[in-house]
Short mmCIF file of C-alpha atoms and ligand atoms in Angstrom, two decimals:
data_model
loop_
_atom_site.label_atom_id
_atom_site.label_comp_id
_atom_site.label_asym_id
_atom_site.label_seq_id
_atom_site.Cartn_x
_atom_site.Cartn_y
_atom_site.Cartn_z
CA MET A 1 -0.99 40.11 180.10
CA LYS A 2 2.40 38.52 180.75
CA ALA A 3 2.52 36.32 183.85
CA LEU A 4 4.84 33.79 185.44
CA ILE A 5 2.72 30.71 186.08
CA VAL A 6 3.74 27.85 188.34
CA ASP A 7 1.88 24.62 187.81
CA LYS A 8 1.99 21.08 189.14
CA ALA A 9 3.96 18.49 187.16
CA ASP A 10 4.66 14.81 187.79
CA ASP A 11 8.10 15.57 189.23
CA GLY A 12 7.38 18.81 191.10
CA VAL A 13 6.27 22.14 189.65
CA THR A 14 6.97 24.04 186.42
CA ALA A 15 7.52 27.80 186.19
CA THR A 16 6.84 29.35 182.77
CA ILE A 17 6.16 32.82 181.37
CA GLU A 18 2.81 32.90 179.56
CA LYS A 19 0.40 35.40 177.99
CA ILE A 20 -2.88 35.02 179.86
CA ASP A 21 -6.24 36.75 179.85
CA GLU A 22 -6.61 39.41 182.55
CA ALA A 23 -10.06 37.95 183.32
CA ARG A 24 -8.23 35.10 185.08
CA LEU A 25 -7.12 37.40 187.92
CA PRO A 26 -8.80 36.46 191.23
CA GLU A 27 -12.18 38.17 191.65
CA GLY A 28 -12.40 38.39 195.44
CA ASP A 29 -15.50 37.64 197.40
CA GLY A 30 -17.53 40.85 197.58
CA GLU A 31 -14.42 42.53 199.03
CA ARG A 32 -13.26 45.98 198.00
CA MET A 33 -10.91 44.93 195.22
CA VAL A 34 -8.20 46.95 193.52
CA THR A 35 -6.59 46.13 190.16
CA VAL A 36 -2.97 47.25 189.98
CA ARG A 37 -0.64 47.56 186.99
CA VAL A 38 2.50 46.06 188.49
CA THR A 39 5.68 48.02 187.78
CA TYR A 40 8.15 46.18 190.05
CA SER A 41 8.25 42.99 192.10
CA THR A 42 11.17 41.23 193.78
CA VAL A 43 12.62 37.81 194.52
CA ASN A 44 12.52 36.88 198.21
CA TYR A 45 13.44 33.61 199.93
CA LYS A 46 9.75 32.69 200.16
CA ASP A 47 9.38 33.31 196.41
CA GLY A 48 12.12 30.72 195.93
CA LEU A 49 9.95 28.23 197.82
CA CYS A 50 6.78 29.15 195.87
CA LEU A 51 8.62 28.89 192.53
CA THR A 52 9.96 25.43 193.31
CA GLY A 53 6.99 23.97 195.19
CA GLY A 54 8.87 24.00 198.51
CA GLY A 55 7.50 24.48 202.01
CA GLY A 56 3.91 23.64 201.03
CA LEU A 57 3.20 27.38 200.68
CA VAL A 58 1.21 27.17 197.41
CA ARG A 59 -1.87 24.99 197.72
CA THR A 60 -3.78 25.81 194.52
CA TYR A 61 -2.37 25.54 190.98
CA PRO A 62 -1.96 27.11 188.46
CA HIS A 63 -0.55 29.99 190.49
CA VAL A 64 1.19 33.36 190.03
CA PRO A 65 3.86 33.83 192.75
CA GLY A 66 5.49 37.11 193.80
CA ILE A 67 5.02 38.01 197.48
CA ASP A 68 5.45 41.75 196.95
CA PHE A 69 4.90 44.38 194.28
CA ALA A 70 4.65 48.10 193.60
CA GLY A 71 2.45 49.59 190.91
CA ILE A 72 -0.26 51.97 189.78
CA VAL A 73 -3.97 51.50 190.50
CA GLU A 74 -5.90 50.80 187.33
CA ALA A 75 -9.40 50.16 188.74
CA SER A 76 -10.74 50.22 192.28
CA ASP A 77 -13.91 49.26 194.20
CA ASP A 78 -12.23 50.69 197.31
CA PRO A 79 -12.91 54.39 197.96
CA ARG A 80 -9.40 54.81 199.43
CA TYR A 81 -7.81 54.18 196.02
CA ALA A 82 -8.37 55.84 192.66
CA PRO A 83 -6.92 55.04 189.24
CA GLY A 84 -3.41 56.49 189.00
CA ASP A 85 -2.56 56.07 192.73
CA LYS A 86 0.82 54.51 193.45
CA VAL A 87 0.68 51.57 195.85
CA VAL A 88 2.85 48.92 197.49
CA LEU A 89 1.98 45.44 198.70
CA THR A 90 3.82 43.06 201.01
CA GLY A 91 2.47 40.13 203.00
CA TRP A 92 -1.11 38.85 203.55
CA ARG A 93 -0.03 35.58 201.87
CA VAL A 94 -0.26 37.24 198.46
CA GLY A 95 1.97 35.26 196.09
CA GLU A 96 1.25 32.13 198.21
CA ALA A 97 -2.52 31.77 198.70
CA TRP A 98 -3.45 34.51 196.20
CA TRP A 99 -2.02 35.49 192.81
CA GLY A 100 0.93 37.85 193.33
CA GLY A 101 3.37 40.22 191.69
CA TYR A 102 4.96 38.14 188.91
CA ALA A 103 2.49 39.44 186.31
CA GLU A 104 1.77 42.70 184.55
CA LYS A 105 -1.38 43.06 186.65
CA ALA A 106 -2.61 41.96 190.07
CA ARG A 107 -6.02 42.16 191.74
CA VAL A 108 -5.99 42.33 195.56
CA LYS A 109 -8.06 43.56 198.50
CA GLY A 110 -7.67 47.28 199.16
CA ASP A 111 -6.91 46.46 202.82
CA TRP A 112 -3.71 44.73 201.75
CA LEU A 113 -2.26 47.78 199.99
CA VAL A 114 -0.44 50.79 201.39
CA PRO A 115 0.16 54.02 199.47
CA LEU A 116 3.67 54.35 198.03
CA PRO A 117 5.58 55.96 200.95
CA ASP A 118 6.58 59.62 200.50
CA GLY A 119 10.19 59.96 199.46
CA LEU A 120 10.41 56.56 197.73
CA THR A 121 9.95 55.66 194.07
CA ASP A 122 8.16 52.43 193.17
CA ARG A 123 11.54 50.95 192.21
CA GLN A 124 13.10 51.94 195.55
CA ALA A 125 10.08 50.63 197.47
CA MET A 126 10.57 47.26 195.82
CA ALA A 127 14.34 47.35 196.33
CA VAL A 128 13.28 47.43 199.98
CA GLY A 129 10.40 44.98 199.43
CA THR A 130 9.36 42.32 201.91
CA ALA A 131 12.95 41.68 203.00
CA GLY A 132 13.70 45.32 203.77
CA PHE A 133 10.31 46.01 205.34
CA THR A 134 10.94 43.04 207.64
CA ALA A 135 14.43 44.31 208.46
CA MET A 136 12.83 47.59 209.54
CA LEU A 137 10.31 45.75 211.74
CA ALA A 138 13.22 43.88 213.36
CA VAL A 139 15.10 47.11 214.09
CA MET A 140 11.94 48.65 215.58
CA ALA A 141 11.51 45.58 217.80
CA LEU A 142 15.10 45.95 219.07
CA GLU A 143 14.53 49.65 219.78
CA ALA A 144 11.36 48.82 221.71
CA HIS A 145 13.44 46.48 223.88
CA LYS A 146 16.06 49.15 224.62
CA VAL A 147 18.75 47.87 222.28
CA LEU A 148 19.96 51.32 221.29
CA PRO A 149 22.97 52.86 219.49
CA GLY A 150 26.08 53.44 221.58
CA GLY A 151 26.17 50.07 223.31
CA ARG A 152 27.75 46.74 222.45
CA PRO A 153 27.64 45.64 218.78
CA VAL A 154 24.50 44.26 217.15
CA LEU A 155 24.87 41.11 215.02
CA VAL A 156 23.17 40.74 211.64
CA THR A 157 23.13 37.19 210.28
CA GLY A 158 22.72 36.24 206.62
CA ALA A 159 24.12 39.73 206.17
CA ALA A 160 24.74 39.60 202.42
CA GLY A 161 21.15 38.46 201.75
CA GLY A 162 18.09 40.68 201.36
CA VAL A 163 16.99 41.08 204.99
CA GLY A 164 20.60 41.20 206.17
CA SER A 165 21.74 43.88 203.70
CA VAL A 166 18.90 46.26 204.56
CA ALA A 167 19.19 45.60 208.32
CA THR A 168 22.93 46.32 208.17
CA ALA A 169 22.39 49.62 206.32
CA ILE A 170 19.56 50.80 208.60
CA LEU A 171 21.35 49.91 211.86
CA ALA A 172 24.59 51.56 210.71
CA LYS A 173 22.77 54.73 209.66
CA LEU A 174 21.07 54.85 213.09
CA GLY A 175 24.50 54.70 214.77
CA TYR A 176 24.67 51.06 215.90
CA GLU A 177 27.95 49.17 215.68
CA VAL A 178 27.05 46.36 213.28
CA ALA A 179 28.83 42.99 213.26
CA ALA A 180 27.79 41.36 209.97
CA VAL A 181 27.79 37.55 209.83
CA THR A 182 28.36 36.04 206.39
CA GLY A 183 29.36 32.73 204.86
CA ARG A 184 30.67 34.59 201.81
CA PRO A 185 33.94 36.36 202.71
CA GLU A 186 33.99 37.90 199.22
CA THR A 187 31.06 40.10 200.27
CA ALA A 188 33.09 41.78 203.06
CA ASP A 189 33.74 44.98 201.05
CA TYR A 190 30.04 45.20 200.13
CA LEU A 191 29.01 44.81 203.77
CA LYS A 192 31.55 47.42 204.92
CA ARG A 193 30.13 49.84 202.34
CA LEU A 194 26.67 49.24 203.83
CA GLY A 195 28.12 50.30 207.19
CA ALA A 196 29.20 47.06 208.91
CA ALA A 197 31.93 47.82 211.46
CA SER A 198 33.17 44.21 211.48
CA ILE A 199 32.67 40.93 209.63
CA VAL A 200 32.08 37.67 211.51
CA GLU A 201 32.62 34.44 209.56
CA ARG A 202 29.51 32.27 209.51
CA GLU A 203 31.47 29.22 210.70
CA ALA A 204 32.30 30.94 214.01
CA LEU A 205 28.59 30.84 214.96
CA ALA A 206 27.13 28.14 212.72
CA SER A 207 27.32 25.19 215.12
CA ALA A 208 25.32 24.72 218.30
CA PRO A 209 26.71 26.50 221.37
CA ALA A 210 29.34 24.56 223.29
CA ARG A 211 28.20 26.05 226.60
CA PRO A 212 24.84 27.29 227.94
CA LEU A 213 26.31 30.78 228.38
CA GLY A 214 29.24 32.50 226.66
CA LYS A 215 30.84 35.89 227.15
CA GLU A 216 28.44 38.85 226.95
CA THR A 217 29.44 40.14 223.50
CA TYR A 218 26.42 41.58 221.68
CA ALA A 219 23.60 43.93 222.68
CA GLY A 220 21.25 42.38 220.13
CA ALA A 221 20.85 40.62 216.82
CA VAL A 222 18.76 40.58 213.66
CA ASP A 223 18.77 36.89 212.73
CA ALA A 224 17.73 35.77 209.23
CA VAL A 225 19.39 32.35 209.61
CA GLY A 226 17.80 30.63 212.62
CA GLY A 227 18.77 27.07 213.57
CA ALA A 228 21.89 26.41 215.62
CA MET A 229 23.18 29.90 214.88
CA CYS A 230 20.21 31.48 216.62
CA ALA A 231 20.72 29.18 219.63
CA HIS A 232 24.42 30.11 219.68
CA ILE A 233 23.83 33.87 219.54
CA LEU A 234 21.36 33.71 222.46
CA THR A 235 24.29 32.57 224.66
CA LEU A 236 26.40 35.59 223.61
CA LEU A 237 23.85 38.34 224.26
CA GLU A 238 24.48 40.77 227.09
CA TYR A 239 22.22 40.97 230.13
CA ARG A 240 18.69 41.87 228.84
CA GLY A 241 19.90 41.77 225.24
CA SER A 242 17.43 40.90 222.45
CA LEU A 243 17.45 38.79 219.31
CA ALA A 244 14.91 39.59 216.58
CA ALA A 245 14.20 36.23 214.89
CA VAL A 246 13.34 36.92 211.25
CA GLY A 247 14.16 33.82 209.22
CA LEU A 248 15.33 30.25 208.88
CA ALA A 249 17.72 30.25 205.92
CA GLY A 250 19.99 27.97 208.00
CA GLY A 251 17.29 25.80 209.58
CA ALA A 252 14.23 25.87 211.81
CA ALA A 253 15.32 23.76 214.79
CA LEU A 254 17.08 25.60 217.61
CA GLU A 255 19.73 22.90 218.03
CA GLY A 256 21.62 23.25 221.29
CA ALA A 257 19.31 25.91 222.72
CA SER A 258 18.57 25.95 226.43
CA VAL A 259 16.52 28.19 228.70
CA ILE A 260 19.67 29.31 230.55
CA PRO A 261 20.20 32.62 228.65
CA PHE A 262 16.59 33.53 229.42
CA LEU A 263 16.87 32.60 233.10
CA LEU A 264 20.34 33.92 233.93
CA ARG A 265 20.62 36.84 231.51
CA GLY A 266 17.01 37.84 230.95
CA VAL A 267 17.51 37.85 227.18
CA ASN A 268 14.56 38.31 224.81
CA LEU A 269 13.74 36.28 221.72
CA LEU A 270 11.52 38.54 219.59
CA GLY A 271 9.48 36.97 216.79
CA ILE A 272 9.15 39.13 213.68
CA ASP A 273 6.23 38.47 211.33
CA SER A 274 5.79 40.74 208.34
CA VAL A 275 2.89 38.84 206.79
CA MET A 276 -0.03 39.74 209.08
CA GLN A 277 1.21 43.12 210.39
CA PRO A 278 -1.73 45.46 210.99
CA ARG A 279 -2.04 48.35 208.55
CA GLU A 280 -1.10 51.03 211.19
CA ASN A 281 2.24 49.29 211.86
CA ARG A 282 2.88 48.94 208.14
CA LEU A 283 2.45 52.65 207.57
CA VAL A 284 4.86 53.47 210.43
CA ALA A 285 7.46 50.93 209.26
CA TRP A 286 7.35 52.19 205.65
CA GLU A 287 7.72 55.78 206.87
CA ARG A 288 10.76 54.73 208.89
CA VAL A 289 12.24 52.93 205.87
CA ALA A 290 11.95 56.13 203.83
CA THR A 291 13.83 58.13 206.47
CA ASP A 292 16.26 55.61 208.01
CA LEU A 293 17.59 53.76 204.98
CA PRO A 294 20.27 55.59 202.99
CA LEU A 295 18.91 55.50 199.43
CA ASP A 296 22.38 55.71 197.83
CA LEU A 297 23.28 52.48 199.65
CA LEU A 298 19.98 50.89 198.65
CA GLU A 299 21.10 51.40 195.05
CA THR A 300 24.22 49.27 195.68
CA MET A 301 22.05 46.33 196.84
CA ILE A 302 19.94 46.13 193.66
CA ASP A 303 20.22 43.58 190.88
CA GLU A 304 17.51 44.56 188.37
CA VAL A 305 16.13 41.69 186.26
CA PRO A 306 13.31 40.86 183.81
CA LEU A 307 10.51 38.42 184.69
CA GLU A 308 12.29 35.78 182.59
CA ALA A 309 15.17 35.68 185.10
CA VAL A 310 12.93 34.91 188.08
CA PRO A 311 12.75 31.05 187.96
CA GLN A 312 16.55 30.73 188.09
CA LEU A 313 16.81 33.41 190.81
CA GLY A 314 14.29 31.43 192.87
CA ARG A 315 16.66 28.47 192.83
CA ASP A 316 19.66 30.72 193.53
CA ILE A 317 18.11 32.38 196.57
CA LEU A 318 17.32 29.00 198.15
CA ALA A 319 20.97 28.07 197.61
CA GLY A 320 22.08 31.27 199.41
CA LYS A 321 23.69 32.67 196.25
CA VAL A 322 21.77 35.95 195.86
CA ARG A 323 23.44 39.13 197.13
CA GLY A 324 21.25 42.03 198.24
CA ARG A 325 17.90 42.49 196.50
CA ALA A 326 16.78 41.10 193.14
CA VAL A 327 14.27 43.64 191.73
CA VAL A 328 12.00 42.50 188.90
CA ASP A 329 11.16 45.24 186.36
CA LEU A 330 7.90 44.20 184.65
CA SER A 331 8.56 46.57 181.73
CA LEU A 332 11.75 44.73 180.64
P1 LIG B 1 18.32 35.70 201.23
O1 LIG B 1 18.57 34.39 200.59
O2 LIG B 1 18.47 36.95 200.45
O3 LIG B 1 19.27 35.81 202.51
C1 LIG B 1 19.53 34.74 203.38
C2 LIG B 1 21.01 34.74 203.72
O4 LIG B 1 21.23 33.76 204.75
C3 LIG B 1 21.90 34.30 202.57
O5 LIG B 1 22.21 35.35 201.69
C4 LIG B 1 23.13 33.82 203.32
O6 LIG B 1 23.86 34.99 203.75
C5 LIG B 1 22.53 33.18 204.58
N1 LIG B 1 22.36 31.73 204.43
C6 LIG B 1 21.80 31.07 203.38
N2 LIG B 1 21.80 29.74 203.60
C7 LIG B 1 22.39 29.56 204.81
C8 LIG B 1 22.70 28.41 205.60
N3 LIG B 1 22.41 27.18 205.17
N4 LIG B 1 23.28 28.59 206.80
C9 LIG B 1 23.58 29.85 207.24
N5 LIG B 1 23.33 30.96 206.54
C10 LIG B 1 22.73 30.82 205.35
O7 LIG B 1 16.86 35.62 201.89
P2 LIG B 1 16.02 36.81 202.55
O8 LIG B 1 16.95 37.81 203.15
O9 LIG B 1 14.96 37.23 201.60
O10 LIG B 1 15.28 36.02 203.73
C11 LIG B 1 16.04 35.51 204.83
C12 LIG B 1 15.14 34.69 205.74
O11 LIG B 1 14.16 35.56 206.33
C13 LIG B 1 14.35 33.58 205.03
O12 LIG B 1 14.26 32.46 205.87
C14 LIG B 1 12.98 34.21 204.82
O13 LIG B 1 11.96 33.26 204.68
C15 LIG B 1 12.86 35.02 206.10
N6 LIG B 1 11.92 36.12 206.01
C16 LIG B 1 11.00 36.24 207.01
C17 LIG B 1 10.10 37.25 207.02
C18 LIG B 1 9.19 37.40 208.19
O14 LIG B 1 8.13 38.02 208.07
N7 LIG B 1 9.55 36.87 209.34
C19 LIG B 1 10.03 38.20 205.89
C20 LIG B 1 11.11 38.09 204.94
C21 LIG B 1 12.00 37.04 205.00
P3 LIG B 1 25.47 35.03 203.82
O15 LIG B 1 25.95 34.47 202.52
O16 LIG B 1 25.79 36.47 204.02
O17 LIG B 1 25.86 34.18 204.99
#
């Protein structure tokens, strides 16, 4: 089978497409294993790290990255899955600590899979992928904290990226007024088509806040950028507003943050983790994706590529150059 293998080299890691024997797929340890013929995978920010050896995510080489995939069950020791079933995988450190979706086949624990959600094709499910699934979790977290349509605008940072694009489209469809933050002004038309009501230039929020509290401007935020921007947005949330912290594309340290917004405005900082989400939550979030994300807009986010394009896309996504969702078609 064809697989993208990353391996250790003197000056970092290599990423090459190879033909390998299927018998090399991980066996599992007496777990209920399922072998899947992968139809689609995607390129996420974390894949960029795994492909380039960044972040210490991959510990054992040689390795097949790809943190998500959709496909068709080929063989199963798990009674919940039979050959021919369509399935989706995100999270559980697959693609990091376990061989992932950048190969024609994958073998994973049945517990890690969910059935392909009703109303989505395998291609659409991967256009959503880890980034879009996480965007849905972030929107659900805001809803649970009473950030609802009809109020002040909701910010989406890293808006032209994967998480940001899907979050913008979902929030707009649900009736929120979305203020999309981007460092790429040329993506403004794209973001407006996804439903953004206004565009905020990244520079306006990129540096640490000048004051511990600013004007109450936003009801909430989906933040894929982190760093000083996250600290800055916390000072601009309305009383009891909430920020769903999803990512760190702009840095991990909350430079300039203080406890003042929490003490004087009762704001909430909500951590979003898609990796270890329990199965029940996954099923609910995927169902919501299928109903709350306009599929015609999803189509405008997709850049469909062969496996051969993945190593370069990994570098591009770390450099913040990828727009929307890069979907890998394993049949190309
Ligand atoms: P993308 O690269 O597709 O999107 C990130 C976006 O952030 C870019 O498109 C860019 O948007 C903006 N950006 C990039 N670099 C910088 C910078 N230095 N400063 C400010 N903004 C920047 O990645 P994803 O959407 O796939 O992932 C986004 C983040 O979310 C990553 O950190 C990822 O690891 C994390 N993540 C977390 C998950 C979880 O479970 N918590 C799951 C999935 C992703 P623009 O050009 O519009 O400004």
